[in-house]
Amino acid sequence: MRDLTLRTRVLPLMLALTALAVLYNFNPTSRANFMTMQSTSAQNGSDAVAVPNPLLAKWDGAYGGVPPFDHVQVAQFKPALEAAMVENLAEIDKIAKDSAAPTFENTIVALEATGSTLDRVTTIYGVFGSTMAGPEFQVVQREMAPRLAAFNDQITQNAALFKRIEAVYDSPAKAKLTPEQQRLTWLYYTNFVRAGSKLDANAKARLSEINQKLAGLFTKFSQNVLAEETDQFIALKTEADLAGLPQSVREAAAAAATAKKQTAAGVISNTRSSVDPFLTYSDRRELREQAWRMFINRGDNGDEHDNNATIAEILQLRAERAKLLGYPTHAHWRLENAMAKTPERALELMEAVWKPAVARVHEEVADMQKLADKIHNKEGAKIKIAPWDYRYYAEKVRKERYDLDQNEVKEYLQLEKLREGIFWVAGELFNFNFTPATNVPVVHPDVRVWEVTDKTTKRHIGLWYFDPYARPGKRSGAWMNAYRSQERVNGAITTIVSNNSNFVKGKPGEPLLISWDDALTMFHEFGHALHGLNSDVTYPSLSGTAVARDYVEFPSQLLEHWLLTPEVLQRFAVHYKTGKPIPEALVQKIKLAATFNQGFITVEYLSAALVDMKLHLAGDKKIDADAFEKAALAELGMPEEIVMRHRTPQFLHVFSSDGYAAGYYSYLWSDVITADAFGAFVEGGGPYDKKVAANLRKYIFSVGNTVDPALAYRSFRGRDPKIEALMKKRGFGS
Ligand SMILES: [Zn+2]
């Protein structure tokens, strides 16, 4: 359940709308998403430069063309977006005004061929938004977000266009289309209806107003969080302030101090990658509390970056929009086209897991309290486990009970060796081969590119970009991004994807060591990449990761399982000094410890997912986020030793776009499927069973959204997913 982000082909636009996390979007779908309103845009485009704008050019070079990162300047985005919107409008207009009777070919397929220029521009715009968002770029974002939202509405509110889509959808000829074509037609129709195509003119106007306002508020929310993550930090003044920190954390803190021009011995930045290790290892309890408070109060400090008023406004606008569209709440509207279908089913799953998870937390706290008493009794002091103590004492219990030292494990986890490991797994499961591609422009010198080919046929499959290191203007966390989706309508188009993370660069010439959790995240994000690279569909709107939000984490979470296979550990988890593989005894400890702390992990996540759902079931009353959160958690019986993984004022998944709003439950939903799916390998010949892997590719990784996910899963597993495997994986209820 990593915080990931991925970009889907279906709605490239929204991705582009924020500097951050979530890329899926609420809007309708289809490539046809970009139409507009452009006449004003065209006029505003008068500041376009006279020289050709490289963002508008077709991608050239090898591999069917690659993004021209080497020629991009921030000033080019606005004119490029404007020109591309104008072009897209003209394309859509031509389809809407076609005098021929509507057919699948002249309407749906025609729509699939529109918007390629805008796709290219918004792709690079999205890459800058998530990895190169300096102050100059943020100005462009603030201006363009509402305009791009309005542009989306112009497409879905085009009455003539919708009439043609509806005619194809209702036509008896539809029955003669292939299943993929029928699903594409259904998707266009549904997405247009869900975006308000059937509303009257007044309602449409209000809807568009709401969407533009929301886009502006999302940008504001994200930029507020980014500001507090960037500006706030804790200076560790003396050596004594570093007590308990392992060498790698000390080095990262020292590097952060240098970057922030502080003379302190170290700096703890206000980001998860900096705060979590500090909370895990620092012996200085009062500093832990200080760091914890700083981190959980992002966006909630009552100052210029406070997000509470923005949240209230977002929730009211979403509630109003849902009503306009004929749904009781935003959650009902959002879930309708997810695999879960209704908020009730999502809540039912969450509640089934909540109680055993909370019970486990109470056991974990009791274990930690016992250990804390033992340690502090010697000093004659006594502490009661507080939220800023959880990670610290959990780590001590882990060490005591399993004799598992995360830092010992880390010595076997070299970033580049693990990268070779994921390549090897992709070779075993999908017959992929990876070769460095050195002739491809990148957005930053840290980014490297590999060509993916089929091991047997040597066929070109796609490109994989790897952007592993943190830098200013790059959002925190790890995510996958699709730069280009596989399809066959506009030629034999191959996949381009990237994996992004925020490792602090090691010393030159020394291997970068990462944690077990980070290694799992690498496998996770690579799972999204493989989902994109395996795509074998005709239509771009159905390609790769463009699947239901609560299904998209399934392929990625599934890949995490291969890290723990002996094949990977023996070859790729090798000691950074001796080159020796990780000892079997240490692997056994990792396995035994796998269900350790699952109470904390599950409750931390689930409390956030439940609050998200409840916020979006609350209707249109004015919500005070802090008060709502407090009341909702009290009602749930939230253990006082844990705080939500994302408190409401910093919940980027939910308030930086519509992507995960009433959708944060998706990680759990997908994990039920994941745990159940891995059982197919266990029951077969193991993780590298060729037959099961072939089925995995055939029914899951290659089909994109051409098949209903519930159906696709049934084809793979022979039945629906069961919750038991998840409960077992997390060590609950046994
Ligand atoms: Zn993911």
CSV table of N, CA and C in Angstrom, one decimal, residues 104 108-109 112 174-188 486-489 535-544 702-708 711:
chain,number,residue,atom,x,y,z
A,104,PHE,N,-19.3,3.6,-35.3
A,104,PHE,CA,-18.2,3.4,-34.4
A,104,PHE,C,-16.9,4.0,-35.0
A,108,ILE,N,-16.3,7.0,-32.6
A,108,ILE,CA,-15.4,6.5,-31.4
A,108,ILE,C,-14.0,6.4,-31.9
A,109,VAL,N,-13.8,5.7,-33.0
A,109,VAL,CA,-12.4,5.5,-33.4
A,109,VAL,C,-11.8,6.9,-33.8
A,112,GLU,N,-10.6,8.5,-30.8
A,112,GLU,CA,-9.3,7.9,-30.3
A,112,GLU,C,-8.1,8.4,-31.0
A,174,LYS,N,-24.1,-2.0,-32.7
A,174,LYS,CA,-23.1,-2.2,-31.6
A,174,LYS,C,-22.8,-3.7,-31.3
A,175,ALA,N,-23.9,-4.5,-31.4
A,175,ALA,CA,-23.8,-5.9,-31.1
A,175,ALA,C,-22.8,-6.6,-32.0
A,176,LYS,N,-22.5,-6.0,-33.2
A,176,LYS,CA,-21.6,-6.7,-34.2
A,176,LYS,C,-20.1,-6.3,-33.9
A,177,LEU,N,-19.9,-5.3,-33.0
A,177,LEU,CA,-18.5,-4.9,-32.7
A,177,LEU,C,-17.8,-6.0,-31.9
A,178,THR,N,-16.5,-5.9,-31.9
A,178,THR,CA,-15.7,-6.8,-31.0
A,178,THR,C,-16.0,-6.4,-29.5
A,179,PRO,N,-15.7,-7.4,-28.6
A,179,PRO,CA,-15.9,-7.0,-27.2
A,179,PRO,C,-15.1,-5.7,-26.8
A,180,GLU,N,-13.9,-5.6,-27.3
A,180,GLU,CA,-13.1,-4.4,-26.9
A,180,GLU,C,-13.7,-3.2,-27.5
A,181,GLN,N,-14.3,-3.2,-28.7
A,181,GLN,CA,-14.9,-2.1,-29.3
A,181,GLN,C,-16.2,-1.7,-28.5
A,182,GLN,N,-16.9,-2.7,-28.1
A,182,GLN,CA,-18.2,-2.5,-27.3
A,182,GLN,C,-17.8,-1.8,-26.0
A,183,ARG,N,-16.7,-2.3,-25.4
A,183,ARG,CA,-16.4,-1.8,-24.1
A,183,ARG,C,-15.9,-0.3,-24.2
A,184,LEU,N,-15.2,0.0,-25.3
A,184,LEU,CA,-14.8,1.4,-25.6
A,184,LEU,C,-16.0,2.3,-25.7
A,185,THR,N,-17.0,1.8,-26.5
A,185,THR,CA,-18.2,2.6,-26.7
A,185,THR,C,-18.9,2.8,-25.4
A,186,TRP,N,-19.0,1.8,-24.6
A,186,TRP,CA,-19.6,1.9,-23.3
A,186,TRP,C,-18.9,2.9,-22.4
A,187,LEU,N,-17.5,2.9,-22.5
A,187,LEU,CA,-16.7,3.8,-21.7
A,187,LEU,C,-16.9,5.2,-22.1
A,188,TYR,N,-16.9,5.5,-23.4
A,188,TYR,CA,-17.2,6.9,-23.8
A,188,TYR,C,-18.5,7.4,-23.3
A,486,GLN,N,0.6,2.2,-25.0
A,486,GLN,CA,0.6,1.3,-26.2
A,486,GLN,C,-0.8,1.3,-26.9
A,487,GLU,N,-0.8,1.3,-28.2
A,487,GLU,CA,-2.1,1.2,-28.9
A,487,GLU,C,-1.8,0.8,-30.4
A,488,ARG,N,-2.9,0.6,-31.1
A,488,ARG,CA,-2.7,0.3,-32.5
A,488,ARG,C,-3.5,1.1,-33.5
A,489,VAL,N,-4.3,2.0,-32.9
A,489,VAL,CA,-5.2,2.9,-33.8
A,489,VAL,C,-4.4,3.9,-34.6
A,535,SER,N,1.0,-4.0,-22.0
A,535,SER,CA,-0.3,-3.7,-22.6
A,535,SER,C,-0.3,-4.2,-24.1
A,536,ASP,N,-1.4,-4.8,-24.4
A,536,ASP,CA,-1.6,-5.3,-25.8
A,536,ASP,C,-3.0,-5.1,-26.2
A,537,VAL,N,-3.3,-3.8,-26.5
A,537,VAL,CA,-4.7,-3.5,-26.8
A,537,VAL,C,-4.7,-2.7,-28.1
A,538,THR,N,-5.9,-2.4,-28.6
A,538,THR,CA,-6.0,-1.6,-29.9
A,538,THR,C,-6.2,-0.1,-29.6
A,539,TYR,N,-7.1,0.2,-28.6
A,539,TYR,CA,-7.5,1.6,-28.4
A,539,TYR,C,-6.8,2.2,-27.2
A,540,PRO,N,-6.2,3.4,-27.4
A,540,PRO,CA,-5.4,4.0,-26.4
A,540,PRO,C,-6.2,4.3,-25.1
A,541,SER,N,-7.5,4.6,-25.2
A,541,SER,CA,-8.2,4.9,-23.9
A,541,SER,C,-8.3,3.7,-23.0
A,542,LEU,N,-8.1,2.5,-23.6
A,542,LEU,CA,-8.2,1.2,-22.8
A,542,LEU,C,-6.9,0.7,-22.4
A,543,SER,N,-5.8,1.4,-22.7
A,543,SER,CA,-4.4,0.8,-22.6
A,543,SER,C,-3.8,0.8,-21.2
A,544,GLY,N,-3.0,-0.2,-21.0
A,544,GLY,CA,-2.1,-0.3,-19.8
A,544,GLY,C,-2.8,-0.1,-18.5
A,702,SER,N,-1.9,-7.7,-19.7
A,702,SER,CA,-1.9,-7.2,-21.1
A,702,SER,C,-3.3,-6.6,-21.5
A,703,VAL,N,-4.3,-6.7,-20.7
A,703,VAL,CA,-5.6,-6.4,-21.2
A,703,VAL,C,-6.1,-5.0,-21.0
A,704,GLY,N,-5.3,-4.2,-20.1
A,704,GLY,CA,-5.7,-2.9,-19.8
A,704,GLY,C,-7.2,-2.9,-19.3
A,705,ASN,N,-8.0,-1.9,-19.9
A,705,ASN,CA,-9.4,-1.8,-19.5
A,705,ASN,C,-10.3,-2.4,-20.6
A,706,THR,N,-9.8,-3.3,-21.4
A,706,THR,CA,-10.7,-3.9,-22.4
A,706,THR,C,-11.7,-4.9,-21.8
A,707,VAL,N,-11.4,-5.3,-20.6
A,707,VAL,CA,-12.3,-6.3,-20.0
A,707,VAL,C,-12.7,-5.8,-18.6
A,708,ASP,N,-14.0,-6.1,-18.2
A,708,ASP,CA,-14.4,-5.7,-16.8
A,708,ASP,C,-13.4,-6.4,-15.8
A,711,LEU,N,-14.4,-9.7,-14.2
A,711,LEU,CA,-14.4,-10.8,-15.2
A,711,LEU,C,-12.9,-11.2,-15.5
